[in-house]
Coordinates of C-alpha atoms and ligand atoms in Angstrom, one line a residue:
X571 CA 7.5 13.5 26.1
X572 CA 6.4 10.1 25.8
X573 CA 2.6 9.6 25.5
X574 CA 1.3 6.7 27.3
X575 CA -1.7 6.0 25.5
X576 CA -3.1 2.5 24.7
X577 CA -4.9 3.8 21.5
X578 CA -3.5 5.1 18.7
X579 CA -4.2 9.4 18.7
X580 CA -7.5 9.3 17.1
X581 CA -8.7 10.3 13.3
X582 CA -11.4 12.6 13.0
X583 CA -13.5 11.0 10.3
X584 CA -16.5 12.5 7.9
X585 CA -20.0 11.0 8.8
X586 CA -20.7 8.1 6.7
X587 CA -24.0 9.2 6.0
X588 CA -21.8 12.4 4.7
X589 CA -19.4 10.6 3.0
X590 CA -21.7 7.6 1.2
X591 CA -23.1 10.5 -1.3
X592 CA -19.6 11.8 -2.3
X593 CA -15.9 10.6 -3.9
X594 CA -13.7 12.7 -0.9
X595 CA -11.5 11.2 1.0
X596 CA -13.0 9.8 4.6
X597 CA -10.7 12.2 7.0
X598 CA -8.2 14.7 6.2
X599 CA -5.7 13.3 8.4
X600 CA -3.5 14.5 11.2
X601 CA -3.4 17.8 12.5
X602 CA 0.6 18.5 13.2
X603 CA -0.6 18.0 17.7
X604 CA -2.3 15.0 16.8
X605 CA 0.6 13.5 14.6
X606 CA 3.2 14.9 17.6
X607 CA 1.1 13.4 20.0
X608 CA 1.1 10.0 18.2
X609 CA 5.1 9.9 17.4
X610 CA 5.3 10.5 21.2
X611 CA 4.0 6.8 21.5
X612 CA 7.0 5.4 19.8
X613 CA 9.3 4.2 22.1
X614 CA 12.1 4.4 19.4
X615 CA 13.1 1.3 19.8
X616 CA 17.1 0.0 19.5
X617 CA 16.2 -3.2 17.4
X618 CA 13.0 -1.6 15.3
X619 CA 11.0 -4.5 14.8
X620 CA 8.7 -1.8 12.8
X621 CA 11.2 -1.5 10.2
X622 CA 11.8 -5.6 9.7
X623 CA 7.9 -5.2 8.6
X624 CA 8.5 -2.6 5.7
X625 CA 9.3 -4.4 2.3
X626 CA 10.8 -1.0 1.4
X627 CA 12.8 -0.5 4.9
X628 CA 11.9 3.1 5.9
X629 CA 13.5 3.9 8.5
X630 CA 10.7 4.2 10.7
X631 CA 11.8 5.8 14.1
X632 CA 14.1 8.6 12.2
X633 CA 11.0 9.9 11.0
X634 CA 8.8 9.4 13.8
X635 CA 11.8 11.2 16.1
X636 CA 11.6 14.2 13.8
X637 CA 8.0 14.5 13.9
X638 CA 8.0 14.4 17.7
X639 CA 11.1 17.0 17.5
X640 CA 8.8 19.4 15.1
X641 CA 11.6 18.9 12.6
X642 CA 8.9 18.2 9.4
X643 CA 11.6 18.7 6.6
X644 CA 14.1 16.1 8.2
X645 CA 11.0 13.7 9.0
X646 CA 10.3 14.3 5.1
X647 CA 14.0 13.9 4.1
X648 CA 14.5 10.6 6.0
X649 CA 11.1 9.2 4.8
X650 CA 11.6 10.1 0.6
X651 CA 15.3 8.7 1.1
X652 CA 13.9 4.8 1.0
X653 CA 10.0 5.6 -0.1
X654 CA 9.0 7.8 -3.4
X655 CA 5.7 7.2 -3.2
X656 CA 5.2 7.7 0.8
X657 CA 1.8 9.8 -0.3
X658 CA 0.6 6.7 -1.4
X659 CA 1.7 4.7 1.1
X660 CA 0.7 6.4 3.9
X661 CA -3.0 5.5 2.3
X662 CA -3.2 2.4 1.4
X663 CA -0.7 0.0 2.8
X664 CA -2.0 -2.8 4.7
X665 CA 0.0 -1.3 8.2
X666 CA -1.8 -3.8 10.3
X667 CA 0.0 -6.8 8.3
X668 CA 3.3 -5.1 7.6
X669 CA 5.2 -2.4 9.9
X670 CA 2.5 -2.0 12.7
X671 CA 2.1 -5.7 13.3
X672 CA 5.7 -5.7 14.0
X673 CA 5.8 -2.4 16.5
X674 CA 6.6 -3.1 20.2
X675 CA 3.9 -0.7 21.5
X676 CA 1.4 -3.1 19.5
X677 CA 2.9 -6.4 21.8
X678 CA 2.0 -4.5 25.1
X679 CA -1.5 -6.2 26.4
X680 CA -4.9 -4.1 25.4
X681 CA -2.6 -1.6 23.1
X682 CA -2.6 -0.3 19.8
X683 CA 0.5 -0.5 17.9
X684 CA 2.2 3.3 16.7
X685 CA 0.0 4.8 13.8
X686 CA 3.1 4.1 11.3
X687 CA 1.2 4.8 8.2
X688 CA -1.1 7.7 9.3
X689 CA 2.1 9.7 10.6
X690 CA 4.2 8.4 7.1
X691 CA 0.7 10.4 5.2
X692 CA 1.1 12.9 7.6
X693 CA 5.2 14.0 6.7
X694 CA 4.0 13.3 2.8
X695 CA 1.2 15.6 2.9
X696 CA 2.8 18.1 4.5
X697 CA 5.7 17.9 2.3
X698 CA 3.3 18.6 -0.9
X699 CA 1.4 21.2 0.3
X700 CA 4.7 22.8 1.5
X701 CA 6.0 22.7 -2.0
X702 CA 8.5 19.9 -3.4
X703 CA 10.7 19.5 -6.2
X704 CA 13.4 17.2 -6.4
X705 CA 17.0 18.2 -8.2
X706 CA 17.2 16.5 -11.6
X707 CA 20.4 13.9 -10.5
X708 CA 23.1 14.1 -13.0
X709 CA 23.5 11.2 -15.8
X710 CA 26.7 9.4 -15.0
X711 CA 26.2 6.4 -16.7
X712 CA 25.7 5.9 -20.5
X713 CA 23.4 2.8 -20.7
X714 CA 19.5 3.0 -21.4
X715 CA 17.0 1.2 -19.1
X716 CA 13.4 0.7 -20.3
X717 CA 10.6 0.3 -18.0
X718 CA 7.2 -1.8 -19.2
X719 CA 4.4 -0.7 -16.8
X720 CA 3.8 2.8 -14.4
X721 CA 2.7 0.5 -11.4
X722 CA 4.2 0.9 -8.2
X723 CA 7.2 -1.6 -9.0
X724 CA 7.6 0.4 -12.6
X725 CA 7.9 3.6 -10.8
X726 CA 10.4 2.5 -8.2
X727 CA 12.5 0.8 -10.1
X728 CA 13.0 3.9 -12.5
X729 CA 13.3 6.3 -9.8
X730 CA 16.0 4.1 -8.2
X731 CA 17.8 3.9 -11.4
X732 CA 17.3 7.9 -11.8
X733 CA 18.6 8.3 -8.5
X734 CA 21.6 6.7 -9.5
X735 CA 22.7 8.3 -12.8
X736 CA 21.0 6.0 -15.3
X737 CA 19.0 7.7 -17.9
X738 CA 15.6 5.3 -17.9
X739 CA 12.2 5.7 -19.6
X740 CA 9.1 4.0 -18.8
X741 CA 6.5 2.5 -21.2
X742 CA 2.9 3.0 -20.4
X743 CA -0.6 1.5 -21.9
X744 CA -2.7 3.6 -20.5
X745 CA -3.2 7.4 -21.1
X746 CA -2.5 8.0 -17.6
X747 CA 0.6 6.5 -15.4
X748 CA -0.1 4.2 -12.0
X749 CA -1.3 1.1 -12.5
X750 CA -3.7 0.3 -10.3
X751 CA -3.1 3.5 -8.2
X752 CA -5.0 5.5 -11.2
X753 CA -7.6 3.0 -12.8
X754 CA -8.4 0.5 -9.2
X755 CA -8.3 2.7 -5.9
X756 CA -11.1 4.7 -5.9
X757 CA -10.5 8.2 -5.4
X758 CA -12.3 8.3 -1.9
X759 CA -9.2 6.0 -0.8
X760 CA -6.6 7.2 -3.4
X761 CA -7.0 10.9 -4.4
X762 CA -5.5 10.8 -7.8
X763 CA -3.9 14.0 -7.3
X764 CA -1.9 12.7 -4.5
X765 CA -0.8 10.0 -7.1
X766 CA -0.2 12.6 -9.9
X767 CA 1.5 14.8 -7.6
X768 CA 4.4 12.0 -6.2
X769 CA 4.7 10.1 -10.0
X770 CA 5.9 14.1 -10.7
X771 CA 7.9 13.5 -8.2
X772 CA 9.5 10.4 -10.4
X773 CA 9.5 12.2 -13.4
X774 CA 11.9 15.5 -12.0
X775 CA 14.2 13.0 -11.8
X776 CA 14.2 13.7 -15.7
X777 CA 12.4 10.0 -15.9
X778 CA 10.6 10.3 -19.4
X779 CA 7.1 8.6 -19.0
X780 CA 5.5 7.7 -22.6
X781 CA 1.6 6.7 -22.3
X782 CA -0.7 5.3 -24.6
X783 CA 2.6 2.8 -25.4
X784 CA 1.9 -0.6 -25.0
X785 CA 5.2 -2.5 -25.3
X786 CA 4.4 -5.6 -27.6
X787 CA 2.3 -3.8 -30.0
X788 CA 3.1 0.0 -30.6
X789 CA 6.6 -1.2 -30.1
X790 CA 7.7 -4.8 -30.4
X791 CA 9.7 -6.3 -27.5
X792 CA 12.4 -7.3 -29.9
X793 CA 13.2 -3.4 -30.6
X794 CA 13.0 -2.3 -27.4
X795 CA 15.7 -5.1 -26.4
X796 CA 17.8 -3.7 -29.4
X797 CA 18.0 -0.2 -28.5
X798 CA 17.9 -0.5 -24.2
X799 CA 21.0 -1.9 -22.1
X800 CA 17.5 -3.7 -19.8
X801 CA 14.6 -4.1 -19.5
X802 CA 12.1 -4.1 -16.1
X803 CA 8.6 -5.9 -16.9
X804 CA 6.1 -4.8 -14.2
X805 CA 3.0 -5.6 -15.8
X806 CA 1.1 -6.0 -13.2
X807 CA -2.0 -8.8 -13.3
X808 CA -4.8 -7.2 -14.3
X809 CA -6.9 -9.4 -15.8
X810 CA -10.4 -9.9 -14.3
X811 CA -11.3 -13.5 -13.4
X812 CA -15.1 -14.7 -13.3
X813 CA -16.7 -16.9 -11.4
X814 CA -18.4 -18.2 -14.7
X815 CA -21.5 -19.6 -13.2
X816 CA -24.6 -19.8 -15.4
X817 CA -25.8 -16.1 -15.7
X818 CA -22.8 -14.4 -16.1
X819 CA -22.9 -12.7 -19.5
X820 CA -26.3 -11.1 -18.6
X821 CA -26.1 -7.4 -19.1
X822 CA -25.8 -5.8 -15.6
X823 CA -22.7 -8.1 -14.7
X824 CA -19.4 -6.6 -14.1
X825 CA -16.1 -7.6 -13.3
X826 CA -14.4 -5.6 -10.7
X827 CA -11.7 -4.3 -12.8
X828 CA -13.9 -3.1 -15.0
X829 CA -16.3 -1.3 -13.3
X830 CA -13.6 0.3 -11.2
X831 CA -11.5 1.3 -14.4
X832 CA -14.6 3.3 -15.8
X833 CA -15.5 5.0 -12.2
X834 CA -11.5 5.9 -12.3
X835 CA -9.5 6.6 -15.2
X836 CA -12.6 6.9 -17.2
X837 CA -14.3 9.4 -14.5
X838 CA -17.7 7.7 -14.8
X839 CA -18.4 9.2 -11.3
X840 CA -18.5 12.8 -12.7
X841 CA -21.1 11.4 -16.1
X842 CA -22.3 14.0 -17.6
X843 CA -19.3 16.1 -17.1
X844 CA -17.2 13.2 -18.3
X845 CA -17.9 11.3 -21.4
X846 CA -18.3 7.4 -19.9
X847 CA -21.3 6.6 -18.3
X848 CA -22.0 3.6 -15.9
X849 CA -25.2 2.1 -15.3
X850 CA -25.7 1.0 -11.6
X851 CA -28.3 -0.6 -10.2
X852 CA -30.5 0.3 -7.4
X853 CA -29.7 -3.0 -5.7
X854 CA -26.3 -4.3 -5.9
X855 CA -24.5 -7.5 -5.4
X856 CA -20.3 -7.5 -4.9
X857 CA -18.8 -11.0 -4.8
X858 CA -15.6 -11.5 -2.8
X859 CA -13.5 -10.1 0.0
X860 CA -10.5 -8.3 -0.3
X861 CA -9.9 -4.2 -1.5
X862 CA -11.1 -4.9 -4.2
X863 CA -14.4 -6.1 -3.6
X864 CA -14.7 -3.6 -0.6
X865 CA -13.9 -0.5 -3.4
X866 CA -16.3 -1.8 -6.0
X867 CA -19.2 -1.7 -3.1
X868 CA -18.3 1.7 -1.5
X869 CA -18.1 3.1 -5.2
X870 CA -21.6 1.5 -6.2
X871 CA -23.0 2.9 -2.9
X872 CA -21.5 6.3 -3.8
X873 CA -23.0 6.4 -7.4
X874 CA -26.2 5.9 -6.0
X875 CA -27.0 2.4 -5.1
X876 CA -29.9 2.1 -2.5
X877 CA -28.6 -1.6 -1.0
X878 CA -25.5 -3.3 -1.4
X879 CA -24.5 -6.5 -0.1
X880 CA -21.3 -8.4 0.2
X881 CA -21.5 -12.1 -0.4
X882 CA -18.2 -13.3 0.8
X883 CA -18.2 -17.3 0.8
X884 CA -15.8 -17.1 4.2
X885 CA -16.5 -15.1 7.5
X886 CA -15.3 -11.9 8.8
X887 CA -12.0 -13.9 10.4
X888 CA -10.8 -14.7 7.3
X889 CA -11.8 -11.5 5.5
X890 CA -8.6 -10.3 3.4
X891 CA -9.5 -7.1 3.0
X892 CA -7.7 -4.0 5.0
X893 CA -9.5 -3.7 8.5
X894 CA -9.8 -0.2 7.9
X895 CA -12.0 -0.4 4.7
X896 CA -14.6 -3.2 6.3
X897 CA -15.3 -0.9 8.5
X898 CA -15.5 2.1 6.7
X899 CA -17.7 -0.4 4.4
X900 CA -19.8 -1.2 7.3
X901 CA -20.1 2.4 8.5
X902 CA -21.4 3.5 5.3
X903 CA -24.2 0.8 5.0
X904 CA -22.6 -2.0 3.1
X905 CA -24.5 -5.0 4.1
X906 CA -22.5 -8.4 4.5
X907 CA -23.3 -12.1 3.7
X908 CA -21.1 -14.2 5.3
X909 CA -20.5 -18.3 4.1
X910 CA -22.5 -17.5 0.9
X911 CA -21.3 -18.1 -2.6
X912 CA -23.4 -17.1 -6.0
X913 CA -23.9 -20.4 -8.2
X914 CA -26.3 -18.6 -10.8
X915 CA -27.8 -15.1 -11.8
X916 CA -31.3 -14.7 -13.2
X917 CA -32.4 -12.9 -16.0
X918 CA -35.4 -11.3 -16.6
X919 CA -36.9 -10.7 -20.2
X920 CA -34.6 -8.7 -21.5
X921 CA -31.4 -10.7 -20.6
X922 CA -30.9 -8.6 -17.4
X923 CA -29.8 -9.6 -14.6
X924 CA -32.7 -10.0 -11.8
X925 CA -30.7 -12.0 -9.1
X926 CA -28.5 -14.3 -7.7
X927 CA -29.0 -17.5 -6.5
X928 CA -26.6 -18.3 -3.6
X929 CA -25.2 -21.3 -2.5
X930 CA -24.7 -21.4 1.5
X931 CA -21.3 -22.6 2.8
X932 CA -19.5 -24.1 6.1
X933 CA -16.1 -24.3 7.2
X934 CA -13.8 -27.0 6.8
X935 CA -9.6 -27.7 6.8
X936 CA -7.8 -25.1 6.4
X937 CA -6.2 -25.0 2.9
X938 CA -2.9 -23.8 1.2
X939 CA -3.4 -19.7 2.3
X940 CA -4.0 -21.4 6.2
X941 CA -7.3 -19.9 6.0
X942 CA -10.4 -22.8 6.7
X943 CA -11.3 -23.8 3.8
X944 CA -15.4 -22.7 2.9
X945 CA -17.7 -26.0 1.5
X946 CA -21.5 -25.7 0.3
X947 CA -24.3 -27.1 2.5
X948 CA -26.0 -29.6 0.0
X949 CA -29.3 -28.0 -0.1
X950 CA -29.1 -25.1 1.7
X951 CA -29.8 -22.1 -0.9
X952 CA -31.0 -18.6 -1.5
X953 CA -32.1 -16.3 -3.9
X954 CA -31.6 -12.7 -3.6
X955 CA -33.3 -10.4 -5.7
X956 CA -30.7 -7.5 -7.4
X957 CA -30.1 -5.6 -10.7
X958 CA -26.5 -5.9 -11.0
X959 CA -23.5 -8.0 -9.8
X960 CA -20.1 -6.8 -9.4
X961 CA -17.1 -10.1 -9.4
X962 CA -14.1 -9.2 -7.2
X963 CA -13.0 -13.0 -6.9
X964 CA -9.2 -11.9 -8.0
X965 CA -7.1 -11.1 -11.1
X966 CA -4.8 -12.9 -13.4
X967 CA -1.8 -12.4 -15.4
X968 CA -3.0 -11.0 -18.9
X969 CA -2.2 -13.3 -21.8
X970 CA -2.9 -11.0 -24.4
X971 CA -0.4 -8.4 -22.9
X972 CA 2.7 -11.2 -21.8
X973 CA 2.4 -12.4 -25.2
X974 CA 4.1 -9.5 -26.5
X975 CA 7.1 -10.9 -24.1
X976 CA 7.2 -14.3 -25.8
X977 CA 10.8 -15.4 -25.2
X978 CA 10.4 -14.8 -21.3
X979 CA 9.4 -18.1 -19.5
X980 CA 6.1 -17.8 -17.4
X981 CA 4.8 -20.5 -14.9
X982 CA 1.7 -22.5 -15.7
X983 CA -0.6 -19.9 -14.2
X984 CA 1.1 -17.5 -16.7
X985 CA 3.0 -15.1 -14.7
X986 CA 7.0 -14.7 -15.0
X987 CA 9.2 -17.0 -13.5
X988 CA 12.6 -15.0 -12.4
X989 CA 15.7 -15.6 -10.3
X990 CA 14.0 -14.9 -7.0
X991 CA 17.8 -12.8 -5.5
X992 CA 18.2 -10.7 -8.6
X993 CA 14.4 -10.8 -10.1
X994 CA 16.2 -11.5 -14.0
X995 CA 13.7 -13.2 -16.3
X996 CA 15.2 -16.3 -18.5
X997 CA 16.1 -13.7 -20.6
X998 CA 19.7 -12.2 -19.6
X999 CA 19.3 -8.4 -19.2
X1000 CA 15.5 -8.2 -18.6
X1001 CA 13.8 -8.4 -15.3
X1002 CA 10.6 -8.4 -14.0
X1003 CA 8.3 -7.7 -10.5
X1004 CA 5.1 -6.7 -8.8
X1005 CA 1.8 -8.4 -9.6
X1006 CA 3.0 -9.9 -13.1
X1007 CA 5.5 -12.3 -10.8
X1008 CA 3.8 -12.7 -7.6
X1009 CA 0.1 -12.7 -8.3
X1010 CA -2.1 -10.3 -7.0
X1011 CA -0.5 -8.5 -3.9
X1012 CA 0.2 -5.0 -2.7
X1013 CA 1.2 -1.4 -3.1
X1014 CA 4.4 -1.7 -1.5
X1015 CA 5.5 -5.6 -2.1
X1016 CA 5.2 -4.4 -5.8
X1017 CA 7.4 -1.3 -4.7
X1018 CA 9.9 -3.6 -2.7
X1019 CA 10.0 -5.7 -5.8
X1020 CA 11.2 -2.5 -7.8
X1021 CA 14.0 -1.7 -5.3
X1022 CA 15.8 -5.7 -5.3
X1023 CA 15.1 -5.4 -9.6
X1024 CA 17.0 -1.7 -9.4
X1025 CA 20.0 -2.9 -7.9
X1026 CA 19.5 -6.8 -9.8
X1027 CA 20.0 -4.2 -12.8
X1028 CA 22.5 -2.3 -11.7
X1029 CA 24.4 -5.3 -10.7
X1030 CA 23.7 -6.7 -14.3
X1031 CA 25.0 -3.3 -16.5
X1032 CA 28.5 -3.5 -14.2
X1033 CA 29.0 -7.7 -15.2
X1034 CA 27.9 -6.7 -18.7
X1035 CA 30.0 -2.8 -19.0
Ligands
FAD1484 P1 0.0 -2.5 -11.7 O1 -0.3 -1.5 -10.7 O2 -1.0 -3.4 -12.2 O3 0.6 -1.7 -13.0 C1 1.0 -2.3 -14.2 C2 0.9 -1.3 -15.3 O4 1.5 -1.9 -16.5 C3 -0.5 -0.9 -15.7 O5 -0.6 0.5 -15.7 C4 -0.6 -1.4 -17.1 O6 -1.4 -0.6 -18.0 C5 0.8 -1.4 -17.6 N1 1.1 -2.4 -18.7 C6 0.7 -3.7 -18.8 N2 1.2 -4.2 -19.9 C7 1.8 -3.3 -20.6 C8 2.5 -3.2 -21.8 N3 2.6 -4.3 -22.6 N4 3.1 -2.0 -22.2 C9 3.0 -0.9 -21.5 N5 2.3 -0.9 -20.3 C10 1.8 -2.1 -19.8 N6 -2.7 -2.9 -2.6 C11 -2.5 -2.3 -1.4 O7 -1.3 -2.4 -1.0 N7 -3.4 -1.7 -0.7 C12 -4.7 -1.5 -1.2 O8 -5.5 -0.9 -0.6 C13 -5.0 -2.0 -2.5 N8 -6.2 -1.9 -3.0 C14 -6.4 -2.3 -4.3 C15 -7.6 -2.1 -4.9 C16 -7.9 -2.5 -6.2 C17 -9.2 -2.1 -6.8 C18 -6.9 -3.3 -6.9 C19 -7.2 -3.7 -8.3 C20 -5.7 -3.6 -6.3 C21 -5.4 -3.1 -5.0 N9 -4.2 -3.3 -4.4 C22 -4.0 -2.8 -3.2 C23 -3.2 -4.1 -5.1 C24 -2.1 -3.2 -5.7 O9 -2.7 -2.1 -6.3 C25 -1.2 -4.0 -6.7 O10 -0.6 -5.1 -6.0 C26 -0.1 -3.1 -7.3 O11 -0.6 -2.0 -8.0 C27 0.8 -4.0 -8.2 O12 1.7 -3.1 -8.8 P2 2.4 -3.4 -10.2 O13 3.3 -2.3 -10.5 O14 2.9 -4.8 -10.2 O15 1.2 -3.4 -11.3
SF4_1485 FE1 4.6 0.7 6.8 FE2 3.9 0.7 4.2 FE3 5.1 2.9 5.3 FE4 6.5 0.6 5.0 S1 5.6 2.0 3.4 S2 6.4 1.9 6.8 S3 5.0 -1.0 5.3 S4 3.0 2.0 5.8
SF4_1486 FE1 8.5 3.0 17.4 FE2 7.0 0.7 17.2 FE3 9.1 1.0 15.7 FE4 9.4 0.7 18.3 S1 8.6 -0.8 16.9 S2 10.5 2.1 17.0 S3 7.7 1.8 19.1 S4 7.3 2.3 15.6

């Protein structure tokens, strides 16, 4: 029966005073009456704008019909056909810029558009707690696909090429596999069992998945093009970038990346049970405005910060980060500085960091991203007293790993040019995606990237076989 509703069926969510003190998740998502009652709000529409939104082209209203019909293990069946990592997904996806922007419930005046990605969690969720294991598919090719990089493009591009009969093996880094999804989203956002639990998923497909590998130095690039039939670099672009104003090596100073990668893969938020500590201030500064940014302060908060503040040189209209998380920032006590912009830290006498001197901004033109474009106000200055500072102005392609790649061309800001229909590299029989050739961008363009490299590669091995 079709619900009516202008909202979308709401989400019953943890107190933040609750929640600031601990690494759960904020809700446990929807019961199986509140996700029936929100797929009765799609109008299953003939054209599916939703799906048009979707960089990996789920097809939306197949599973949103089964959930409304009760039928979990079709809504399941039809969602894993086009998404392996729908878990995932379901979390973190930017909905409001992708699928749901596009929904035709969303166009009608004063309404919500359908709950896409909290039903997509929903089906997933169920699906592991019911119990899932996908059939090992059959090898029915003979060529050898390596994979550089367990990020969301390295893990759909090999579970595409599983999928269809290729025998593929991806090359890890780290000890753990993910990308970002381990060592970046906090686990408040991104259980990590829910990522350990889909990349299993990936690896029934008998995927092998070697960590602690780094592709470049354990193993040089020129081997691995020797003994695999191609190659998928997806890299990502992890390397931190600073705002390098005066006062930036002071201890109590952190890039984003890193502070997140020592809360995540390295556990720091269960120090002393894990080995790696991490020393947080009592009053914390976070400089920028995307995920990132809004991760580092929630996770600051949740190891025990008594203030944090946001210093985001923009406003709220321009913010970049999900809509979702500034609130749940907000909620939680985050505090937010608006058209501010740090152009020093202060020490103290031991080469600490004691504050930030902040440089207040206005608007003007808006630049290349169409966003106005923030510019100081000669004079017009604070200084805000804090004990450490955490930059999340952006990441970079990382030289140090690329170089290992050398005969691959990369643009001037370093990250791989490739033939934008097929995503090959200048180097026949290697491709690359995800952050490594866009830049810094999401979950499932990385993922979208993996599915146009699968069949790119696919394509290649029947010119070459
Ligand atoms: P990555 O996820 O970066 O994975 C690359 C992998 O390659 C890494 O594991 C790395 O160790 C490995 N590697 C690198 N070099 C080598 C080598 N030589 N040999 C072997 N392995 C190698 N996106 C969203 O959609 N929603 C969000 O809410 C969101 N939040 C984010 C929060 C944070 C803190 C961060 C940092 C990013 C966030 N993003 C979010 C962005 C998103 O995570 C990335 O766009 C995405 O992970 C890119 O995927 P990728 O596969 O290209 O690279
Ligand atoms: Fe929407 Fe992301 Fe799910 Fe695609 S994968 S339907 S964009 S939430
Ligand atoms: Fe349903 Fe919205 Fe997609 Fe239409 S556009 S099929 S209402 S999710």
């Amino acid at each position: 029966m079709l619900n009516r509703s202008k909202q979308k069926t709401k989400l019953i969510e943890r107190a933040p005073e609750e929640r600031r003190k601990d690494f759960l998740e904020v809700n446990d998502g929807y019961s199986l009456t509140e996700a029936v009652s929100e797929a009765d709000r799609c109008l299953q529409c003939r054209n599916a704008p939703c799906i048009q939104g979707c960089p990996v082209a789920i097809d939306i209203p197949g599973f949103i019909k089964a959930i409304q019909e009760k039928d979990l293990e079709r809504s399941w069946e039809i969602l894993y056909a086009t998404n392996r990592l729908p878990a995932i997904c379901g979390r973190v996806c930017p909905q409001e810029k992708q699928c749901e922007e596009r929904c035709t419930v969303g166009k009608i005046k004063n309404s919500e558009p359908v709950a896409i990605g909290r039903l997509e969690r929903f089906t997933a969720d169920w699906k592991r707690k019911a119990g899932f294991s996908p059939a090992p598919v059959e090898l029915t090719h003979t060529e050898r696909i390596a994979v550089v990089g367990s990020g969301p493009a390295g893990l759909t591009v090999a579970a595409e090429l599983a999928q269809n009969g290729y025998a593929v093996e991806v090359f890890e880094a780290l000890h753990e596999p993910g990308g970002v999804l381990t060592y970046g989203i906090p686990e408040f956002r991104l259980p990590k069992e829910i990522v350990r639990a889909e990349i299993e998923g990936i690896r029934k497909l008998d995927v092998v998945l070697r960590t602690d590998f780094i592709v470049g130095k354990t193993i040089f690039f020129e081997e691995i093009r020797k003994r695999y039939q191609a190659i998928f670099l997806g890299i990502g672009a992890g390397a931190p970038k600073f705002m390098n104003v005066p006062g930036t090596n002071l201890n109590g100073v952190f890039s984003a990346s890193e502070f997140l990668t020592r809360v995540n893969l390295m556990k720091a938020f269960r120090f002393p049970h894990a080995d790696t500590p991490i020393t947080i201030g009592k009053n914390v500064i976070v400089v920028g405005g995307g995920n990132v940014a809004m991760d580092a302060a929630r996770s600051a908060l949740r190891l025990g910060a008594q203030t944090v503040k946001i210093v985001y040189r923009r406003t709220e209209t321009e913010l970049p980060a999900r809509w979702e998380e500034y609130h749940h920032a907000m909620e939680e006590g985050v505090e937010f500085l608006w058209l501010s912009n740090p152009i020093a830290y202060l020490p103290d006498s031991d080469s600490r960091v004691k504050g930030a001197r902040i440089q207040k901004m206005g608007l003007g033109e808006p630049d290349a991203s169409g966003r106005r474009k923030p510019v100081p106000l000669p004079g017009v200055e604070e200084t805000l007293e804090c004990d450490c500072v955490i930059e999340a102005i952006g990441q970079s392609a990382h030289r140090i790993l690329s170089e290992g790649f050398k005969e691959v061309r990369l643009n001037r800001w370093g990250y791989i040019e490739v033939d934008p229909e097929t995503l090959m590299t200048s180097v026949p029989g290697v491709f690359a995606g995800g952050d490594i050739v866009t830049g810094a961008a999401t979950v499932i363009e990385a993922m979208g990237a993996g599915k146009t490299a699968a069949k790119g590669i696919m394509n290649y091995l029947r010119t070459i076989g």
